[in-house]
Short mmCIF file of C-alpha atoms and ligand atoms in Angstrom, two decimals:
data_model
loop_
_atom_site.label_atom_id
_atom_site.label_comp_id
_atom_site.label_asym_id
_atom_site.label_seq_id
_atom_site.Cartn_x
_atom_site.Cartn_y
_atom_site.Cartn_z
CA MET A 18 2.97 -15.79 -12.61
CA ARG A 19 3.93 -12.33 -12.38
CA ALA A 20 2.21 -9.76 -14.70
CA GLY A 21 4.02 -8.40 -16.37
CA SER A 22 3.64 -4.92 -18.35
CA ASP A 23 3.88 -6.99 -21.64
CA ASP A 24 0.89 -9.57 -20.47
CA TYR A 25 -1.86 -7.80 -22.27
CA ARG A 26 -3.52 -7.76 -25.13
CA ASP A 27 -4.10 -3.92 -26.65
CA SER A 28 -8.14 -2.68 -26.51
CA GLY A 29 -7.76 -1.24 -29.62
CA LEU A 30 -8.29 1.83 -27.49
CA VAL A 31 -5.37 5.09 -29.02
CA PHE A 32 -4.91 7.92 -26.44
CA PRO A 33 -3.42 10.89 -28.42
CA GLU A 34 0.33 11.12 -29.90
CA GLY A 35 1.17 13.94 -26.67
CA PHE A 36 -1.35 12.92 -23.76
CA THR A 37 0.23 13.26 -20.24
CA PHE A 38 0.01 9.49 -18.46
CA GLY A 39 1.28 10.63 -14.68
CA SER A 40 0.99 9.88 -11.17
CA ALA A 41 -0.10 11.98 -7.84
CA THR A 42 1.48 12.65 -5.03
CA ALA A 43 1.28 14.91 -1.87
CA SER A 44 3.89 16.17 0.71
CA TYR A 45 2.58 15.33 4.16
CA GLN A 46 1.06 12.03 2.24
CA VAL A 47 4.37 10.25 1.16
CA GLU A 48 7.51 12.69 2.61
CA GLY A 49 8.10 12.21 6.11
CA ALA A 50 11.29 13.78 7.62
CA ALA A 51 7.97 16.22 9.19
CA GLN A 52 10.72 17.42 11.42
CA GLU A 53 13.42 18.01 9.20
CA ASP A 54 15.68 20.21 7.90
CA GLY A 55 13.90 23.31 9.79
CA ARG A 56 10.34 22.00 8.59
CA LEU A 57 7.97 22.97 11.01
CA PRO A 58 4.03 21.64 12.06
CA SER A 59 1.56 21.92 9.62
CA ILE A 60 -2.26 22.00 11.00
CA TRP A 61 -2.32 18.27 9.50
CA ASP A 62 1.19 17.41 11.96
CA THR A 63 -1.62 19.07 14.85
CA PHE A 64 -4.00 16.64 13.23
CA SER A 65 -2.67 13.73 13.50
CA LYS A 66 -1.21 13.86 16.81
CA THR A 67 -4.71 14.76 18.05
CA PRO A 68 -6.21 11.97 19.55
CA GLY A 69 -9.26 10.08 17.82
CA ARG A 70 -8.65 12.57 14.77
CA VAL A 71 -6.90 9.56 12.74
CA TRP A 72 -7.60 6.20 12.51
CA ASN A 73 -5.05 4.28 15.12
CA GLY A 74 -3.39 7.51 15.59
CA ASP A 75 -1.08 7.09 12.75
CA THR A 76 0.73 10.16 10.92
CA GLY A 77 3.00 11.64 8.63
CA ASP A 78 6.21 11.85 10.32
CA VAL A 79 7.52 9.00 8.49
CA ALA A 80 4.62 8.32 5.85
CA CYS A 81 6.00 5.95 2.47
CA ASP A 82 9.81 8.36 3.55
CA HIS A 83 10.26 10.21 -0.25
CA TYR A 84 12.19 12.56 1.38
CA HIS A 85 15.07 9.91 1.76
CA ARG A 86 14.11 8.16 -1.13
CA TRP A 87 13.26 9.98 -3.92
CA GLU A 88 15.66 9.37 -6.42
CA SER A 89 15.10 6.06 -6.11
CA ASP A 90 10.87 6.93 -6.46
CA LEU A 91 11.83 9.01 -9.26
CA ASP A 92 13.44 5.88 -10.73
CA LEU A 93 10.52 3.90 -10.48
CA MET A 94 8.01 6.84 -12.26
CA LYS A 95 10.94 6.10 -14.55
CA ASP A 96 11.16 2.09 -14.85
CA LEU A 97 6.84 2.55 -15.08
CA GLY A 98 6.69 5.16 -18.39
CA LEU A 99 5.78 8.12 -16.72
CA ASP A 100 5.87 11.65 -18.60
CA ALA A 101 4.72 13.50 -15.32
CA TYR A 102 5.11 13.44 -11.80
CA ARG A 103 2.23 15.61 -9.75
CA PHE A 104 3.44 15.96 -6.18
CA SER A 105 2.61 19.18 -3.77
CA ILE A 106 5.35 21.39 -2.07
CA ALA A 107 5.25 21.72 1.87
CA TRP A 108 4.68 24.91 2.53
CA PRO A 109 6.14 24.38 5.97
CA ARG A 110 9.63 23.21 3.91
CA ILE A 111 9.80 26.83 2.60
CA VAL A 112 8.22 29.09 5.53
CA PRO A 113 7.91 27.30 7.64
CA ALA A 114 6.62 29.80 9.87
CA GLY A 115 3.88 30.71 7.18
CA THR A 116 5.40 33.90 7.13
CA GLY A 117 9.01 35.49 7.95
CA ALA A 118 11.82 33.60 7.62
CA VAL A 119 12.48 31.38 4.16
CA ASN A 120 13.96 28.13 4.18
CA GLN A 121 16.74 27.20 1.85
CA ALA A 122 16.77 23.62 2.40
CA GLY A 123 13.53 23.68 2.31
CA ILE A 124 13.84 25.37 -1.09
CA ASP A 125 17.13 23.35 -2.20
CA PHE A 126 14.55 19.94 -1.95
CA TYR A 127 12.17 20.70 -4.16
CA SER A 128 14.61 21.52 -5.93
CA ARG A 129 16.25 19.09 -5.77
CA LEU A 130 13.54 16.86 -6.90
CA VAL A 131 12.80 18.94 -9.55
CA ASP A 132 16.02 18.19 -11.50
CA GLY A 133 16.09 14.40 -10.86
CA LEU A 134 12.56 14.97 -12.60
CA LEU A 135 14.13 16.61 -15.29
CA GLU A 136 17.19 14.21 -15.88
CA ARG A 137 15.21 11.77 -15.96
CA GLY A 138 12.73 13.39 -18.68
CA ILE A 139 9.20 13.57 -16.46
CA ARG A 140 7.43 16.75 -16.47
CA PRO A 141 7.16 18.51 -12.70
CA VAL A 142 3.63 19.21 -12.01
CA ALA A 143 4.05 20.43 -8.96
CA THR A 144 0.83 21.88 -6.38
CA LEU A 145 1.82 24.40 -4.19
CA TYR A 146 -1.12 24.13 -1.75
CA HIS A 147 -2.17 20.18 -0.78
CA TRP A 148 -3.52 21.10 2.69
CA ASP A 149 -0.41 21.73 4.96
CA LEU A 150 -1.60 24.88 5.82
CA PRO A 151 1.61 26.39 8.51
CA GLN A 152 0.33 26.03 12.44
CA PRO A 153 1.36 29.80 12.83
CA LEU A 154 -0.53 30.87 10.17
CA GLU A 155 -3.90 28.20 11.89
CA ASP A 156 -3.01 29.84 14.72
CA ALA A 157 -3.81 33.21 13.59
CA GLY A 158 -6.97 32.10 12.37
CA GLY A 159 -6.26 29.98 9.18
CA TRP A 160 -8.39 30.40 5.74
CA PRO A 161 -11.05 31.74 7.26
CA VAL A 162 -8.66 34.87 7.52
CA ARG A 163 -7.95 36.98 4.96
CA ALA A 164 -3.85 37.30 5.87
CA THR A 165 -3.58 33.62 5.19
CA ALA A 166 -4.02 34.19 1.55
CA ASP A 167 -1.84 36.92 1.68
CA ALA A 168 0.85 34.83 3.36
CA PHE A 169 0.69 32.13 0.53
CA GLU A 170 1.11 34.85 -2.31
CA ARG A 171 4.37 35.94 -0.66
CA TYR A 172 4.69 31.70 -0.71
CA ALA A 173 3.63 31.91 -4.32
CA GLU A 174 6.04 34.40 -5.01
CA ILE A 175 9.22 32.78 -3.32
CA MET A 176 8.51 29.06 -5.20
CA GLY A 177 7.92 31.20 -8.57
CA ALA A 178 11.53 32.45 -7.76
CA ALA A 179 13.23 29.12 -6.65
CA LEU A 180 11.63 26.66 -9.23
CA GLY A 181 9.90 28.44 -11.63
CA ASP A 182 12.45 28.36 -14.76
CA ARG A 183 11.88 24.35 -14.41
CA ILE A 184 8.44 23.98 -13.66
CA HIS A 185 5.92 22.12 -16.55
CA THR A 186 3.11 23.07 -14.57
CA TRP A 187 1.81 25.15 -11.19
CA THR A 188 -0.90 24.02 -9.43
CA THR A 189 -2.06 26.66 -7.06
CA LEU A 190 -4.62 24.43 -5.09
CA ASN A 191 -5.71 21.40 -4.40
CA GLU A 192 -9.49 20.42 -3.54
CA PRO A 193 -9.87 23.94 -1.70
CA TRP A 194 -13.52 22.25 -1.24
CA CYS A 195 -11.65 19.52 1.14
CA SER A 196 -9.72 22.69 2.81
CA ALA A 197 -12.51 24.77 3.39
CA TYR A 198 -15.85 22.40 4.20
CA LEU A 199 -14.12 19.30 5.77
CA GLY A 200 -11.52 21.45 7.50
CA TYR A 201 -13.64 24.31 8.67
CA GLY A 202 -17.00 22.66 7.99
CA GLN A 203 -17.34 19.35 8.78
CA GLY A 204 -14.20 19.25 10.88
CA GLY A 205 -13.15 15.91 9.52
CA HIS A 206 -9.85 17.38 8.18
CA ALA A 207 -7.21 19.01 9.51
CA PRO A 208 -7.51 21.83 11.46
CA GLY A 209 -10.94 20.33 12.92
CA ARG A 210 -12.73 23.15 12.92
CA ALA A 211 -17.30 23.23 12.54
CA GLU A 212 -18.12 26.81 12.19
CA PRO A 213 -20.17 26.94 8.54
CA ALA A 214 -19.64 30.76 8.34
CA ALA A 215 -15.90 29.96 8.48
CA ALA A 216 -15.76 27.55 6.47
CA LEU A 217 -17.67 30.18 3.50
CA ALA A 218 -14.83 32.90 4.37
CA ALA A 219 -12.53 29.77 3.69
CA VAL A 220 -13.91 29.17 0.99
CA HIS A 221 -13.58 32.79 -0.46
CA HIS A 222 -9.94 33.50 1.18
CA LEU A 223 -8.91 30.16 -0.91
CA ASN A 224 -9.92 31.06 -3.93
CA LEU A 225 -8.26 34.28 -3.42
CA ALA A 226 -5.21 32.89 -2.69
CA HIS A 227 -5.72 31.19 -5.67
CA GLY A 228 -5.99 34.50 -7.69
CA ARG A 229 -2.93 36.16 -6.06
CA ALA A 230 -0.49 32.89 -6.39
CA VAL A 231 -1.28 32.47 -10.30
CA GLN A 232 -0.63 36.56 -10.93
CA ALA A 233 2.75 35.95 -8.66
CA LEU A 234 3.97 32.65 -10.09
CA ARG A 235 3.57 34.54 -13.13
CA ALA A 236 5.52 37.54 -12.33
CA THR A 237 8.22 35.00 -11.27
CA SER A 238 8.71 32.41 -12.77
CA THR A 239 11.01 32.45 -16.01
CA GLY A 240 10.20 28.84 -17.69
CA ASP A 241 6.76 29.85 -19.15
CA PRO A 242 5.33 26.80 -17.09
CA ASP A 243 1.33 26.56 -17.34
CA TYR A 244 -0.55 27.42 -14.32
CA SER A 245 -3.81 25.69 -13.02
CA VAL A 246 -5.61 24.39 -9.82
CA THR A 247 -7.09 21.16 -9.19
CA LEU A 248 -11.07 20.97 -7.86
CA ASN A 249 -12.47 18.04 -7.05
CA PHE A 250 -16.01 17.97 -8.47
CA HIS A 251 -19.39 16.58 -7.04
CA VAL A 252 -20.68 14.83 -9.80
CA ALA A 253 -24.72 14.57 -7.77
CA ARG A 254 -27.83 12.70 -8.70
CA GLY A 255 -30.84 13.40 -7.35
CA ARG A 256 -33.42 12.13 -5.31
CA GLY A 257 -37.29 12.64 -4.31
CA PRO A 258 -39.53 14.97 -4.95
CA GLN A 259 -37.21 17.48 -5.56
CA ALA A 260 -34.86 15.60 -6.83
CA ALA A 261 -33.09 18.86 -9.39
CA GLU A 262 -33.09 21.35 -6.28
CA ALA A 263 -30.54 18.89 -4.45
CA VAL A 264 -28.56 19.10 -7.21
CA ARG A 265 -28.65 22.59 -8.15
CA ARG A 266 -27.67 22.81 -4.06
CA VAL A 267 -24.17 20.57 -4.31
CA GLU A 268 -23.19 21.73 -7.52
CA ALA A 269 -23.52 25.22 -6.07
CA LEU A 270 -21.63 24.61 -2.42
CA ALA A 271 -18.96 21.98 -4.33
CA ASN A 272 -18.28 23.32 -7.73
CA ARG A 273 -20.01 26.66 -8.42
CA ALA A 274 -17.93 27.92 -5.70
CA PHE A 275 -14.37 27.94 -7.22
CA THR A 276 -15.40 27.81 -11.05
CA GLY A 277 -17.83 30.31 -10.80
CA PRO A 278 -14.97 33.18 -9.12
CA MET A 279 -11.72 31.94 -10.47
CA LEU A 280 -13.31 30.92 -14.56
CA ARG A 281 -16.07 33.18 -14.26
CA GLY A 282 -15.45 36.54 -11.36
CA GLU A 283 -18.37 35.87 -9.85
CA TYR A 284 -20.44 34.40 -7.68
CA PRO A 285 -23.09 32.28 -8.13
CA ALA A 286 -26.21 34.13 -6.92
CA ASP A 287 -28.19 31.14 -6.13
CA LEU A 288 -25.00 29.90 -4.05
CA LEU A 289 -25.10 33.41 -1.84
CA GLU A 290 -28.96 32.93 -1.18
CA ASP A 291 -28.42 29.70 -0.36
CA THR A 292 -26.04 30.41 2.20
CA ALA A 293 -27.93 33.70 2.91
CA SER A 294 -28.71 32.36 6.73
CA VAL A 295 -25.21 31.42 7.64
CA THR A 296 -22.58 34.18 6.15
CA ASP A 297 -23.65 37.85 4.37
CA TRP A 298 -20.23 37.35 2.70
CA SER A 299 -19.34 40.20 3.24
CA PHE A 300 -15.54 38.92 3.52
CA VAL A 301 -15.56 40.20 -0.28
CA GLN A 302 -13.75 42.93 -0.64
CA ASP A 303 -14.02 45.02 -3.80
CA GLY A 304 -11.12 43.90 -6.62
CA ASP A 305 -11.21 40.49 -5.06
CA LEU A 306 -13.82 39.00 -8.22
CA GLU A 307 -11.27 40.13 -10.58
CA ALA A 308 -7.97 38.83 -8.81
CA ILE A 309 -9.28 35.47 -8.50
CA HIS A 310 -10.50 35.61 -12.29
CA GLN A 311 -7.36 34.51 -13.58
CA PRO A 312 -6.81 32.67 -17.10
CA ILE A 313 -5.13 29.38 -16.33
CA ASP A 314 -3.75 26.84 -18.54
CA VAL A 315 -5.51 23.77 -17.54
CA LEU A 316 -8.17 23.08 -15.22
CA GLY A 317 -7.12 20.31 -12.63
CA VAL A 318 -10.09 17.84 -12.65
CA ASN A 319 -10.28 14.95 -9.95
CA TYR A 320 -12.91 12.57 -9.65
CA TYR A 321 -13.09 8.89 -7.94
CA SER A 322 -17.09 8.60 -7.84
CA THR A 323 -21.02 10.20 -7.90
CA VAL A 324 -22.95 11.50 -5.14
CA THR A 325 -26.60 10.99 -4.53
CA ALA A 326 -28.79 13.89 -2.92
CA GLN A 327 -32.20 14.36 -1.19
CA LEU A 328 -33.47 17.53 -0.20
CA TRP A 329 -35.96 17.44 2.70
CA ASP A 330 -37.96 20.73 3.66
CA GLY A 331 -37.67 19.85 7.32
CA VAL A 332 -35.30 19.26 9.46
CA SER A 333 -32.91 15.71 7.92
CA PRO A 334 -30.90 12.99 9.28
CA ARG A 335 -27.67 14.84 8.16
CA GLN A 336 -25.39 12.59 6.42
CA MET A 337 -21.78 13.00 5.34
CA ASN A 338 -21.18 12.08 1.63
CA ASP A 339 -17.02 12.08 2.11
CA GLY A 340 -16.69 8.73 4.23
CA HIS A 341 -14.44 10.73 6.99
CA LYS A 342 -15.79 10.70 10.12
CA ALA A 343 -18.95 12.85 10.73
CA VAL A 344 -18.11 15.48 13.77
CA ALA A 345 -20.71 16.59 15.81
CA GLY A 346 -22.11 20.21 14.85
CA GLY A 347 -20.36 20.10 12.19
CA THR A 348 -21.85 19.50 8.08
CA ALA A 349 -19.96 19.95 4.91
CA TRP A 350 -23.11 21.56 3.23
CA PRO A 351 -23.06 25.16 5.10
CA GLY A 352 -26.51 27.18 4.34
CA SER A 353 -27.55 23.18 3.35
CA ASP A 354 -27.26 21.79 6.79
CA GLY A 355 -30.17 19.77 8.12
CA VAL A 356 -32.19 19.36 4.40
CA LEU A 357 -28.70 17.76 2.18
CA GLU A 358 -29.58 14.11 2.88
CA PHE A 359 -26.59 11.79 1.28
CA LEU A 360 -27.65 8.66 0.46
CA GLU A 361 -26.52 4.84 -0.46
CA GLN A 362 -25.36 4.79 -4.03
CA PRO A 363 -25.30 1.18 -5.44
CA GLY A 364 -22.03 -0.65 -5.75
CA PRO A 365 -20.04 -1.77 -6.42
CA TYR A 366 -18.13 0.19 -3.87
CA THR A 367 -14.27 0.54 -3.53
CA ALA A 368 -12.99 0.51 0.09
CA MET A 369 -13.37 3.66 0.90
CA GLY A 370 -17.50 3.23 0.30
CA TRP A 371 -17.37 5.50 -2.69
CA ASN A 372 -19.38 3.98 -5.60
CA ILE A 373 -17.29 2.69 -8.68
CA ALA A 374 -18.97 5.01 -11.59
CA PRO A 375 -16.66 5.64 -14.21
CA GLU A 376 -20.05 7.12 -16.37
CA GLY A 377 -20.30 9.74 -13.55
CA LEU A 378 -16.67 10.72 -14.93
CA GLU A 379 -17.23 10.84 -18.82
CA GLU A 380 -20.54 13.18 -17.75
CA LEU A 381 -18.54 15.36 -16.04
CA LEU A 382 -15.47 16.28 -18.40
CA LEU A 383 -18.73 16.89 -20.64
CA SER A 384 -20.25 19.14 -18.86
CA LEU A 385 -16.62 21.41 -18.54
CA ARG A 386 -16.51 21.19 -21.62
CA GLU A 387 -20.38 22.49 -22.08
CA GLN A 388 -19.27 25.60 -19.48
CA PHE A 389 -15.84 26.06 -20.26
CA PRO A 390 -15.29 25.73 -24.07
CA ASP A 391 -12.19 26.64 -23.71
CA GLN A 392 -10.82 25.66 -21.00
CA ALA A 393 -8.38 22.34 -21.88
CA LEU A 394 -8.61 19.99 -19.06
CA MET A 395 -6.27 17.13 -16.96
CA VAL A 396 -7.26 14.81 -15.00
CA THR A 397 -4.81 15.14 -12.33
CA GLU A 398 -6.44 12.45 -9.75
CA ASN A 399 -8.47 9.31 -10.14
CA GLY A 400 -8.36 5.51 -8.75
CA ALA A 401 -8.98 3.28 -6.27
CA ALA A 402 -8.62 1.94 -2.72
CA PHE A 403 -8.55 -1.89 -2.27
CA ASP A 404 -7.42 -3.96 0.18
CA ASP A 405 -4.56 -5.78 -1.43
CA GLU A 406 -2.69 -9.17 -0.78
CA VAL A 407 0.64 -9.67 -1.27
CA ALA A 408 1.37 -13.47 -3.34
CA ASP A 409 3.33 -16.08 -2.20
CA ASP A 410 6.15 -14.33 -4.88
CA GLY A 411 5.68 -11.40 -3.99
CA SER A 412 3.83 -10.01 -6.03
CA VAL A 413 1.00 -7.81 -5.65
CA PRO A 414 -2.57 -8.44 -7.61
CA ASP A 415 -4.70 -6.11 -7.50
CA PRO A 416 -7.17 -6.61 -10.29
CA GLU A 417 -10.00 -4.84 -8.74
CA ARG A 418 -7.76 -1.02 -9.05
CA LEU A 419 -6.88 -2.17 -12.15
CA ASP A 420 -10.23 -2.42 -13.54
CA TYR A 421 -11.07 0.63 -12.14
CA LEU A 422 -8.69 2.67 -13.88
CA ARG A 423 -9.19 0.72 -17.02
CA ARG A 424 -13.30 1.67 -16.81
CA HIS A 425 -12.08 5.20 -16.65
CA PHE A 426 -9.13 5.68 -18.59
CA THR A 427 -12.04 4.26 -21.02
CA ALA A 428 -14.64 6.74 -19.64
CA ALA A 429 -12.49 9.71 -20.14
CA HIS A 430 -11.94 8.20 -23.90
CA ARG A 431 -14.92 8.14 -24.37
CA ALA A 432 -15.32 12.06 -23.67
CA MET A 433 -12.42 12.92 -26.31
CA GLN A 434 -14.09 11.04 -29.19
CA GLN A 435 -16.55 13.41 -27.92
CA GLY A 436 -14.53 16.54 -28.21
CA VAL A 437 -13.15 17.06 -24.76
CA ASP A 438 -10.06 18.97 -24.46
CA LEU A 439 -8.07 16.25 -22.28
CA ARG A 440 -4.74 16.84 -22.03
CA GLY A 441 -3.83 14.12 -19.63
CA TYR A 442 -4.24 11.98 -16.11
CA PHE A 443 -2.68 11.64 -13.47
CA VAL A 444 -3.27 8.01 -11.65
CA TRP A 445 -3.85 8.23 -7.28
CA SER A 446 -1.19 7.50 -6.90
CA LEU A 447 2.26 6.71 -6.84
CA LEU A 448 2.17 4.96 -3.88
CA ASP A 449 0.11 3.65 -1.30
CA ASN A 450 0.16 6.54 1.46
CA PHE A 451 -1.28 8.42 4.33
CA GLU A 452 -5.29 8.72 3.60
CA TRP A 453 -5.73 11.95 6.07
CA GLY A 454 -8.46 11.02 8.18
CA TYR A 455 -8.02 7.19 7.49
CA GLY A 456 -4.25 6.93 8.25
CA TYR A 457 -2.60 4.23 6.32
CA ALA A 458 -5.51 2.36 6.36
CA LYS A 459 -6.69 2.90 2.92
CA ARG A 460 -4.07 1.90 -0.02
CA PHE A 461 -4.54 4.12 -3.38
CA GLY A 462 -1.19 3.24 -4.63
CA ILE A 463 0.09 1.64 -8.14
CA VAL A 464 2.51 0.76 -5.79
CA ARG A 465 2.53 -1.24 -2.67
CA VAL A 466 4.63 0.58 0.24
CA ASP A 467 5.39 -1.97 3.05
CA PHE A 468 5.24 0.21 6.22
CA ASP A 469 7.31 -1.56 7.70
CA THR A 470 10.10 -1.74 5.54
CA LEU A 471 9.19 1.14 3.32
CA GLU A 472 9.88 -1.29 0.37
CA ARG A 473 8.13 -0.82 -2.84
CA THR A 474 6.35 -3.27 -4.85
CA VAL A 475 5.18 -2.40 -8.35
CA LYS A 476 1.48 -3.67 -8.26
CA GLN A 477 -0.40 -5.27 -10.88
CA SER A 478 -1.72 -2.13 -11.97
CA GLY A 479 1.45 -0.52 -12.07
CA GLU A 480 2.57 -3.35 -14.96
CA TRP A 481 -0.24 -2.61 -16.46
CA TYR A 482 -0.62 1.27 -16.42
CA ALA A 483 3.07 0.71 -17.19
CA ARG A 484 2.22 -0.48 -20.35
CA LEU A 485 -0.56 1.97 -20.82
CA ALA A 486 2.20 5.19 -20.54
CA LYS A 487 4.56 3.48 -22.79
CA THR A 488 2.20 2.67 -25.86
CA GLY A 489 -0.69 5.46 -25.30
CA THR A 490 -2.74 2.19 -26.08
CA LEU A 491 -5.47 0.84 -23.55
CA PRO A 492 -4.21 -2.54 -22.47
CA GLU A 493 -7.50 -4.90 -22.33
C1 GCO B 18 -8.50 14.18 -2.58
C2 GCO B 18 -7.33 14.01 -2.07
C3 GCO B 18 -6.01 13.17 -2.29
C4 GCO B 18 -6.58 11.87 -1.56
C5 GCO B 18 -7.26 10.99 -2.50
C6 GCO B 18 -8.50 10.09 -2.05
O1 GCO B 18 -8.76 14.03 -3.54
O2 GCO B 18 -9.23 14.36 -1.47
O3 GCO B 18 -6.34 15.30 -2.94
O4 GCO B 18 -4.80 13.51 -1.18
O5 GCO B 18 -5.40 11.06 -1.03
O6 GCO B 18 -8.22 11.99 -3.35
O7 GCO B 18 -9.22 10.11 -1.07
#
């Protein structure tokens, strides 16, 4: 039997009026049309075409073909009752070479997409950077060099002028931790470099890009949008005799390296100490921290699972917690490489091998409220990959994903009951899509995509979510 959104009982757990129920995607993961209408290669086009970097040699050349199917995808979002759609803008469509000429066809695509959303009563939440850096900027040094932040500021000005009259929320960056540490430290993400000092310089220039972009967007947007950034916070548990120190190191590198400058206007002293063997941070120039420390209306929180770390005094087997293929000589933890070991955690697990720990989301939201009591929050990504099966009747029962979402929405609601100012929740992802180093092997969508036909099928979790989005009451 096909489970429709009417086949559930209410749990009695009600989200407040005005709470935003959304879903999220990202340009390189869903759009396809990689060489169309003036788009030029990003670092992920280059990386995915480099043998051995992406599972099965998959690329984003076609992806979900969202670039051509966006109208029917917007109809799907409307049918699901979504209040908002979190998407990202491909920088290589807008300023294809990263600097220089602006591509009007690229601007026109996102303008049509935004108008389509507004016509359907869906709020556009646009991320400027979800990892698809124009390749020429990488050729000139990438995020480790300051000029990339300069180019990003100009890109933000262009987009603020083009769409700032209609965007509901601007998000400058998605997960700078991944861009910096996986892209330049561990090497499992584009551009695939394993240079610890470069990774920390990338941290700073991404922070600088964020602050400069918030100012540029404010200066050019006329529709009074909200401003935000999305961070993937690590919820760390410690193990062994130095458990607390292990947690401190993880939180310094993964979380406070970004919230410190962005929300407090300073790099944490312990971060600078932990990384002193890697860099002297001399790339931080006078005025940078003031530029980075811009007020934001909402802090985007991406959460999937927890991590457990152990600290060793000597050299230890270095294990990456990100699940992506470790690169010889690379580390996502510059300054703690060789001393931090990430341990397997108790199950159950999603298809990514990530543990299912909804209590970690509640803990994270409460911690962020304690650290930043006046900062409104938004869950900008939460979801799960599982290996779905298509039933004989064509439906896609995905009870594990539905249970994951139910448990995490429940955890978010518990946090709200304790005073967390959570404004909304975006499920990752609307569609099965290109999961970076895993290619199309991992399915996160509440809507299945048949990658042979590109046909969309709403999964059971999508039906369940539609009922939640339409009623505001968590279905059992
Ligand atoms: C991220 C990215 C998404 C991923 C999702 C699952 O958080 O890593 O924003 O692009 O696809 O999180 O890994």
